[in-house]
CSV table of C-alpha atoms and ligand atoms in Angstrom, one decimal:
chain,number,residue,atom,x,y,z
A,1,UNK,CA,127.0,113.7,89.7
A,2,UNK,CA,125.9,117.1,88.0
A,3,UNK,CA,122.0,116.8,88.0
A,4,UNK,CA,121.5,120.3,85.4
A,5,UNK,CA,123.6,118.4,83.1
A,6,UNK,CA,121.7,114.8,83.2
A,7,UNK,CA,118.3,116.6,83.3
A,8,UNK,CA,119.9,118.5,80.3
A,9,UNK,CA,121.0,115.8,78.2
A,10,UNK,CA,117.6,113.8,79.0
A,11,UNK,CA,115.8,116.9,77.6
A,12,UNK,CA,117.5,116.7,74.8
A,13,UNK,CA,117.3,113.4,74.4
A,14,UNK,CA,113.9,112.5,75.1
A,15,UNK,CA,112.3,116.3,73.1
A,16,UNK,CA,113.1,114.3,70.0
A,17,UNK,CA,111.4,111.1,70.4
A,18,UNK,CA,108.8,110.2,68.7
A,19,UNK,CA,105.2,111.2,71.2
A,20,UNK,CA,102.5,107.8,71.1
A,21,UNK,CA,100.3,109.5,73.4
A,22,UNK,CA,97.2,111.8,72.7
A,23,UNK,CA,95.8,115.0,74.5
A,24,UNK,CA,93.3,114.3,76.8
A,25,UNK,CA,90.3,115.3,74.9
A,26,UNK,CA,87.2,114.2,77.3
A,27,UNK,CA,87.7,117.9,78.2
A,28,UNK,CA,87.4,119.4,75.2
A,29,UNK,CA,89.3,122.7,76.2
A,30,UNK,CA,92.4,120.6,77.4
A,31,UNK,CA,93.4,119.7,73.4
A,32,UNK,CA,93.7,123.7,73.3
A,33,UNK,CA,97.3,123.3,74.1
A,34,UNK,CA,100.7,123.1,72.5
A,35,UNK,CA,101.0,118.8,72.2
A,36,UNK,CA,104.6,119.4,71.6
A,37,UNK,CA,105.2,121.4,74.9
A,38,UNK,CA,107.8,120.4,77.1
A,39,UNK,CA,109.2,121.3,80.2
A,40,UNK,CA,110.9,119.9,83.7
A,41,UNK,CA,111.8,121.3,86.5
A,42,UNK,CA,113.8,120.0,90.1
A,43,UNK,CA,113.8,121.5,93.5
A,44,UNK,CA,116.0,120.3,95.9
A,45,UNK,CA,116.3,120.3,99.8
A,46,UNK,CA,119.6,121.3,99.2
A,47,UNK,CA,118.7,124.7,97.7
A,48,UNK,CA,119.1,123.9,93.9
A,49,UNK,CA,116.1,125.7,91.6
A,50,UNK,CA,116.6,124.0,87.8
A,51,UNK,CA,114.5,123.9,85.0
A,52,UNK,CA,114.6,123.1,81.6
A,53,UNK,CA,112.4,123.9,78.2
A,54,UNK,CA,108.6,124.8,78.8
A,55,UNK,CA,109.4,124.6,82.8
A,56,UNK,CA,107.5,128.7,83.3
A,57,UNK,CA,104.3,128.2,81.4
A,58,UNK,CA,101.4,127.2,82.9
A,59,UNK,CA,99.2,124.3,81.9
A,60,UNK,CA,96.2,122.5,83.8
A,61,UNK,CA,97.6,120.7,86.9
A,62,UNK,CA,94.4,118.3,86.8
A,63,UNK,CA,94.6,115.5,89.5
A,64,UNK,CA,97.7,116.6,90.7
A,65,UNK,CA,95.9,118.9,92.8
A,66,UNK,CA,94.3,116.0,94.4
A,67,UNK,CA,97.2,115.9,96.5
A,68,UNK,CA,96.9,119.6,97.6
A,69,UNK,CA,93.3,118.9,98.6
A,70,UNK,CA,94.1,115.7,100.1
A,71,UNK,CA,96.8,117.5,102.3
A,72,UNK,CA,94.3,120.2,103.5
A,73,UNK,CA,91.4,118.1,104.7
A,74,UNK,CA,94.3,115.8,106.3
A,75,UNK,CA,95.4,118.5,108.0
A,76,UNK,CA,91.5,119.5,109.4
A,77,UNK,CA,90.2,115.9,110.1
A,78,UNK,CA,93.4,114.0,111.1
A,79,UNK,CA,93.0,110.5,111.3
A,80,UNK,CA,89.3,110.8,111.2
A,81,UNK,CA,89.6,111.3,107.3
A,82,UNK,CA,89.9,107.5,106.9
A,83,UNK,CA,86.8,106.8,107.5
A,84,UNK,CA,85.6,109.0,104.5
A,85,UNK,CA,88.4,107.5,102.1
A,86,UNK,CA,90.1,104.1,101.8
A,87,UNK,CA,94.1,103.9,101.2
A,88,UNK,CA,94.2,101.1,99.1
A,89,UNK,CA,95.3,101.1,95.6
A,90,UNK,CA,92.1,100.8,93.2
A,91,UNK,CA,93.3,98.7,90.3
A,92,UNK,CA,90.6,100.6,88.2
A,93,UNK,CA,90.7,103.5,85.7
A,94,UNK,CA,90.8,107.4,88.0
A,95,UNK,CA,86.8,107.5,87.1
A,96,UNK,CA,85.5,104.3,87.2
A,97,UNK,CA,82.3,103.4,89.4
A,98,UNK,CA,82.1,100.1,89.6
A,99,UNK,CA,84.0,99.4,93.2
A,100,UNK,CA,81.9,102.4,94.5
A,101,UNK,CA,78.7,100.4,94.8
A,102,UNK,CA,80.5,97.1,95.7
A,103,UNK,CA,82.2,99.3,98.9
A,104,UNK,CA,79.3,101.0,100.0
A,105,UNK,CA,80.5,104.5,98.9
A,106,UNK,CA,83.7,104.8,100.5
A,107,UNK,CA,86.1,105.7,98.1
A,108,UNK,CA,88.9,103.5,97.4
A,109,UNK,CA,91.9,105.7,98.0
A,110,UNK,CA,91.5,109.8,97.7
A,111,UNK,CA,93.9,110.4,94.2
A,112,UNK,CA,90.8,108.0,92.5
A,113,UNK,CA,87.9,111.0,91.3
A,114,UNK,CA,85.2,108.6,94.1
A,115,UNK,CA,88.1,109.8,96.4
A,116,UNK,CA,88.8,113.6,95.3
A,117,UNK,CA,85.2,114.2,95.2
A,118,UNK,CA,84.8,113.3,99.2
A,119,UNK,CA,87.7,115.2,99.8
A,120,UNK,CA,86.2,118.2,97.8
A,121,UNK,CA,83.4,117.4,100.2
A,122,UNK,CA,85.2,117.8,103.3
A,123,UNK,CA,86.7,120.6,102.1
A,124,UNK,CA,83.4,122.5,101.2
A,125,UNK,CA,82.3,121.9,104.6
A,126,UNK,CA,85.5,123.2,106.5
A,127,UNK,CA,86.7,125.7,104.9
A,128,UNK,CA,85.4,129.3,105.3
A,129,UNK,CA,86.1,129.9,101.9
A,130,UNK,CA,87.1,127.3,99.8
A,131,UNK,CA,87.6,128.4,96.6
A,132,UNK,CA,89.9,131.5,97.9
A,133,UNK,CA,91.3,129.5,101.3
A,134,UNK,CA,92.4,126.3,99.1
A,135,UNK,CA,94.1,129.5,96.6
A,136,UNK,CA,95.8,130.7,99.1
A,137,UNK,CA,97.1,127.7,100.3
A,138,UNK,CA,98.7,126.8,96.9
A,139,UNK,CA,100.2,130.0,96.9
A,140,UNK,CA,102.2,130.6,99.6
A,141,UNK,CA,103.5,127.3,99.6
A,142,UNK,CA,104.5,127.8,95.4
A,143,UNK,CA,105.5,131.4,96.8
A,144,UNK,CA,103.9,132.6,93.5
A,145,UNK,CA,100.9,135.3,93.0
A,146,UNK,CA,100.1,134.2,89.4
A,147,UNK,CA,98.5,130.8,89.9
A,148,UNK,CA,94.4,130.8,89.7
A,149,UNK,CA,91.6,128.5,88.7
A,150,UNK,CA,90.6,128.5,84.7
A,151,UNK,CA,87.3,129.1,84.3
A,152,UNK,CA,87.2,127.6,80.9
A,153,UNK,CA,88.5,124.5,81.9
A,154,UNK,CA,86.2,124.0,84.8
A,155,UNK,CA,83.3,124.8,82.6
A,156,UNK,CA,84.0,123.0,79.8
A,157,UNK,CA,84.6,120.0,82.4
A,158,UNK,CA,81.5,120.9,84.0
A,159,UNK,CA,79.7,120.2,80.7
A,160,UNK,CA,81.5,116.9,79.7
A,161,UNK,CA,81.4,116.1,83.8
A,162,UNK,CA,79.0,113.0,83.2
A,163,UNK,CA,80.0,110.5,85.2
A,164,UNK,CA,81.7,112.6,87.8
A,165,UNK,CA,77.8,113.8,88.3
A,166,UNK,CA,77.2,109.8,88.5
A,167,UNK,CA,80.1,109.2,91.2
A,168,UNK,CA,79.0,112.3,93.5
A,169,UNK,CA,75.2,111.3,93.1
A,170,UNK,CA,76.1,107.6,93.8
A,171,UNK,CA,78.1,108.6,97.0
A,172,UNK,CA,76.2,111.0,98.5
A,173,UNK,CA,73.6,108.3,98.1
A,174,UNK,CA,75.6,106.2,100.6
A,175,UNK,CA,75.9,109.5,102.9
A,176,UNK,CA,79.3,109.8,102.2
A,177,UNK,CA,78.4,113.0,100.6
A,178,UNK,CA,77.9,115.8,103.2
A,179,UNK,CA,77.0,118.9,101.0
A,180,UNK,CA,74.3,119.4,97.8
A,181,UNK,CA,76.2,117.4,94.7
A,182,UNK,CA,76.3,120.1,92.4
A,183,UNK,CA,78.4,122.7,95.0
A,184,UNK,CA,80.5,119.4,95.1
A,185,UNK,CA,81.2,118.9,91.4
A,186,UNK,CA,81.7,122.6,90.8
A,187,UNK,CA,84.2,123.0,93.6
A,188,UNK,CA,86.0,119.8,92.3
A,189,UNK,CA,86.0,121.0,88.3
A,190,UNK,CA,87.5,124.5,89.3
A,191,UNK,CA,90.3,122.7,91.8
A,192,UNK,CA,91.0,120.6,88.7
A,193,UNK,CA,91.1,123.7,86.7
A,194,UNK,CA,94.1,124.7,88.4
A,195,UNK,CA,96.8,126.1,85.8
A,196,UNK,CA,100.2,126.1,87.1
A,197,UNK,CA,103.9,125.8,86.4
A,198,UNK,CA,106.4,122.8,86.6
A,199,UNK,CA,108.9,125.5,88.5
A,200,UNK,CA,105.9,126.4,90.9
A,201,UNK,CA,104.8,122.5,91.2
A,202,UNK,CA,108.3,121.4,92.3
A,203,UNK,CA,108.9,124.3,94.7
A,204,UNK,CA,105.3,123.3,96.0
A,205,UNK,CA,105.9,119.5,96.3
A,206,UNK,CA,109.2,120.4,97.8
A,207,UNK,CA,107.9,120.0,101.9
A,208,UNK,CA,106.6,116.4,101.1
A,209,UNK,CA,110.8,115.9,100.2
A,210,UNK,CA,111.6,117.6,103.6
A,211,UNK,CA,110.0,115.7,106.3
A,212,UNK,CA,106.8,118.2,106.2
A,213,UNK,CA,108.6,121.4,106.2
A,214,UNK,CA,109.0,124.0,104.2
A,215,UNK,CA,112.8,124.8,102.9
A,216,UNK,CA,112.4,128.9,103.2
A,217,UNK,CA,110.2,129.6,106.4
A,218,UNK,CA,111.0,125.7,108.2
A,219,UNK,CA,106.9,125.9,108.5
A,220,UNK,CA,105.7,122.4,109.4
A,221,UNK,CA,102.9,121.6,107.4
A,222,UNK,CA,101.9,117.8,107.9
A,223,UNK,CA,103.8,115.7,110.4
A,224,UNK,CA,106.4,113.6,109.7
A,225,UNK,CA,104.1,110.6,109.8
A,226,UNK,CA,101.4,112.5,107.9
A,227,UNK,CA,104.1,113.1,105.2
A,228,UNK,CA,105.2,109.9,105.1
A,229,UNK,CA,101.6,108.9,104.4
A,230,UNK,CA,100.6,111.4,101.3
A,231,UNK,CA,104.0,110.3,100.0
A,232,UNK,CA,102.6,106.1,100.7
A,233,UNK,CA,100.0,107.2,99.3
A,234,UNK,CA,101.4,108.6,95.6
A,235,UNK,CA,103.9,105.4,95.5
A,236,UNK,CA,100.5,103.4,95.8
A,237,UNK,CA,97.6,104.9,93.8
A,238,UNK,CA,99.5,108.3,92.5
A,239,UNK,CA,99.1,107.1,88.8
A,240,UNK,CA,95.9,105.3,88.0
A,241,UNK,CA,96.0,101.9,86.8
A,242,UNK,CA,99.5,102.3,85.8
A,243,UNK,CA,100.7,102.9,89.8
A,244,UNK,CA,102.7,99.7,89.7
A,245,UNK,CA,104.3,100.4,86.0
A,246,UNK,CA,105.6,103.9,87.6
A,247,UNK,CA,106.8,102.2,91.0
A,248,UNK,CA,108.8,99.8,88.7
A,249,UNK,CA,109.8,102.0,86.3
A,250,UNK,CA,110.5,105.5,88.1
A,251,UNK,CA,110.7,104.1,92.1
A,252,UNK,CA,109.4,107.4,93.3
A,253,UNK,CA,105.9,108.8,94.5
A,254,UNK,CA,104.1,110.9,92.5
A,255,UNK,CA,101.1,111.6,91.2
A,256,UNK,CA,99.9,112.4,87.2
A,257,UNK,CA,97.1,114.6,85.6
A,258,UNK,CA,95.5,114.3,82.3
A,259,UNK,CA,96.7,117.9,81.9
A,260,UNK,CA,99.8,116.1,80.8
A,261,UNK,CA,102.0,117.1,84.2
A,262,UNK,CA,103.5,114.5,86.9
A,263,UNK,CA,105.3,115.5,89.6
A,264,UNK,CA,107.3,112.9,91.6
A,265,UNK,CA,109.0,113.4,95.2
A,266,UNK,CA,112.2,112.1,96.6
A,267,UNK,CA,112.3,112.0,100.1
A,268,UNK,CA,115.3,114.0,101.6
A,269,UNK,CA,116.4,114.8,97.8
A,270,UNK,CA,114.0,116.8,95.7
A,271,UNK,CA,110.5,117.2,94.2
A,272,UNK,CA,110.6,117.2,90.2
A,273,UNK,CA,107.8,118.0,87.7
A,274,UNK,CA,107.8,117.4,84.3
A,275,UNK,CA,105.1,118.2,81.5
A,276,UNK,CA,103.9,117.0,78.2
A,277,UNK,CA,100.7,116.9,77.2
A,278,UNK,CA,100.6,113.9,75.1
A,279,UNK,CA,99.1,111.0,77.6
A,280,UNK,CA,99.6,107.2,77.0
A,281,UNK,CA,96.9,104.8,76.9
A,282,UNK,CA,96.5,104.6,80.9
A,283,UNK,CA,96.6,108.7,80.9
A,284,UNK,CA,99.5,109.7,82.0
A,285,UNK,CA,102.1,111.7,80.1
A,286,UNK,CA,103.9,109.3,77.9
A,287,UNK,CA,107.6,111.7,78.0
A,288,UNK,CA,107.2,112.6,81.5
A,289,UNK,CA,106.8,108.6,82.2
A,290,UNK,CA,110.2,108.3,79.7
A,291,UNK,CA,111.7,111.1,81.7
A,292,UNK,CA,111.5,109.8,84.8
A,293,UNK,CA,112.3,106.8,84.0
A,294,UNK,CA,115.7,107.7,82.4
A,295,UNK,CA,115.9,110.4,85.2
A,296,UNK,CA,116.3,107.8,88.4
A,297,UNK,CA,118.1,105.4,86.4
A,298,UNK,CA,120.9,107.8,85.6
A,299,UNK,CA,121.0,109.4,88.8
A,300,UNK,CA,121.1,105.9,90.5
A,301,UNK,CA,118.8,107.3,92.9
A,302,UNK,CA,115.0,106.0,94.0
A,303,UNK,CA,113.6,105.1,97.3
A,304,UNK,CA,113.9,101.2,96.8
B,401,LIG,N1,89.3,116.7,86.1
B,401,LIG,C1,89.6,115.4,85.7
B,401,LIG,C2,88.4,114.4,85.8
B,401,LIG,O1,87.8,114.5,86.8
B,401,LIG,C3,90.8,114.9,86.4
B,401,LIG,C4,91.3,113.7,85.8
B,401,LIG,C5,92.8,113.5,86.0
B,401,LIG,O2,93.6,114.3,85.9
B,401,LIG,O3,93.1,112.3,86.4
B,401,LIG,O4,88.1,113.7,85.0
């Protein structure tokens, strides 16, 4: 099986289709984007780096990062970080509230906004520096300089931030909220923010492939159990209300943005991104979804 040539041929394939999906435009500055963009990219624990079409530009990773933050505060609290955040699948659109006062403020599962805001939480109180430690992070594992926060984006989600405002207030009125809201929701809009590659997502995703390790240094950076559970955790609730679609469809984990990326992990095989900005009615990129699809049917290969 030549992977360059089926991840080739599905470029080709699926460039020319015609896009039902819409930019994400709740955030005003995320429609400020090329909607035909296009780009994949595969990183494998067998030491092949492949990309195709827009695979080096940068776009806004979105939730995707939710993962990253999810990993950090996993690897600061342990198991204690599931008494701050449930594991179970919400059912519920990424920024709905209604389960929140139902459940007593404990988020459903982390990849849900309830849940990334908590972890954003955790994460303000831990870390020395957030903004720059949770940077740093990102970047060394990418092994990439260029990747940074977009001011614009955070602030023009700051301004449309609504019921994210609702969410943190509602929380930290259940004392699930350790620090003042507001530092909350600006921490969380700038990790959202995020702007970076599909070449430097799959290189970063990579270790969750690998058992927790990185493929360069062989760092450890969850345990195998912990990496087994971030990657339960994107089979289950990685994709909104559509979670159970992309399981059936795609049988990898993996987790979406509204920036129009996805990246999805195969454990002991590869981590693959894939963006295009144009998002289907449940949010999630409607050719990345196609993609991936067509991608683990060819290849034969998912999880299940
Ligand atoms: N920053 C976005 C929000 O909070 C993230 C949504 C997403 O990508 O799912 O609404």
């Amino acid at each position: 099986m030549n992977i360059k040539v089926i991840i080739e041929n599905l470029y080709d394939k699926i460039k020319i289709i015609e896009d039902n999906g819409q930019l994400a435009n709740y955030i005003p500055e995320l429609t400020r984007v090329n909607s035909e963009s296009f780009g994949i990219h595969i990183s494998t624990v067998e030491g092949l780096n492949f990309g195709v079409g827009n695979c080096y530009e940068q776009f806004s990773i979105q939730s995707i990062v939710k993962v990253l933050s999810l990993i950090i505060s996993y690897r600061i609290l342990g198991e204690d970080l599931w008494k701050r955040v449930k594991v179970e699948p919400s059912g519920t659109a990424f920024n709905s509230l209604v389960q929140l006062e139902v459940e007593n403020g404990i988020p459903r599962n982390p990849f849900i906004n309830a849940g990334a805001l908590v972890i954003a939480d955790i994460l303000l109180t831990h870390l020395d520096n957030p903004e720059k430690d949770f940077l740093d992070f990102v970047k060394n594992l990418s092994h990439s300089r260029e990747i940074s926060y977009s001011s614009h984006i955070a602030e023009s989600e700051k301004k449309a931030g609504f019921r994210n405002a609702a969410l943190c207030n509602l929380i930290k009125s259940f004392g699930n909220i350790e620090n003042d809201p507001s530092d909350v929701l600006d921490f969380y809009f700038n990790l959202c923010s995020l702007e970076m590659s599909c070449e430097e997502l799959s290189n970063l995703f990579l270790f969750l492939a690998n058992d927790g390790f990185t493929l360069k240094e062989n760092t450890q950076i969850l345990t195998r159990s912990q990496t087994k559970r971030i990657n339960a955790l994107m089979q289950t609730c990685g994709f909104y209300d559509e979670s159970g679609e992309f399981a059936f469809k795609v049988g990898l984990p993996g987790k979406s943005g509204v920036g129009g990326g996805i990246v999805a992990v195969h454990p002991k095989q590869y981590a693959i991104a894939v963006w295009s900005p144009k998002l289907n009615s449940k949010g999630n990129s409607y050719k990345g979804m196609k993609f991936l699809e067509e991608f683990t049917t060819e290849t034969e290969l998912s999880i299940f």
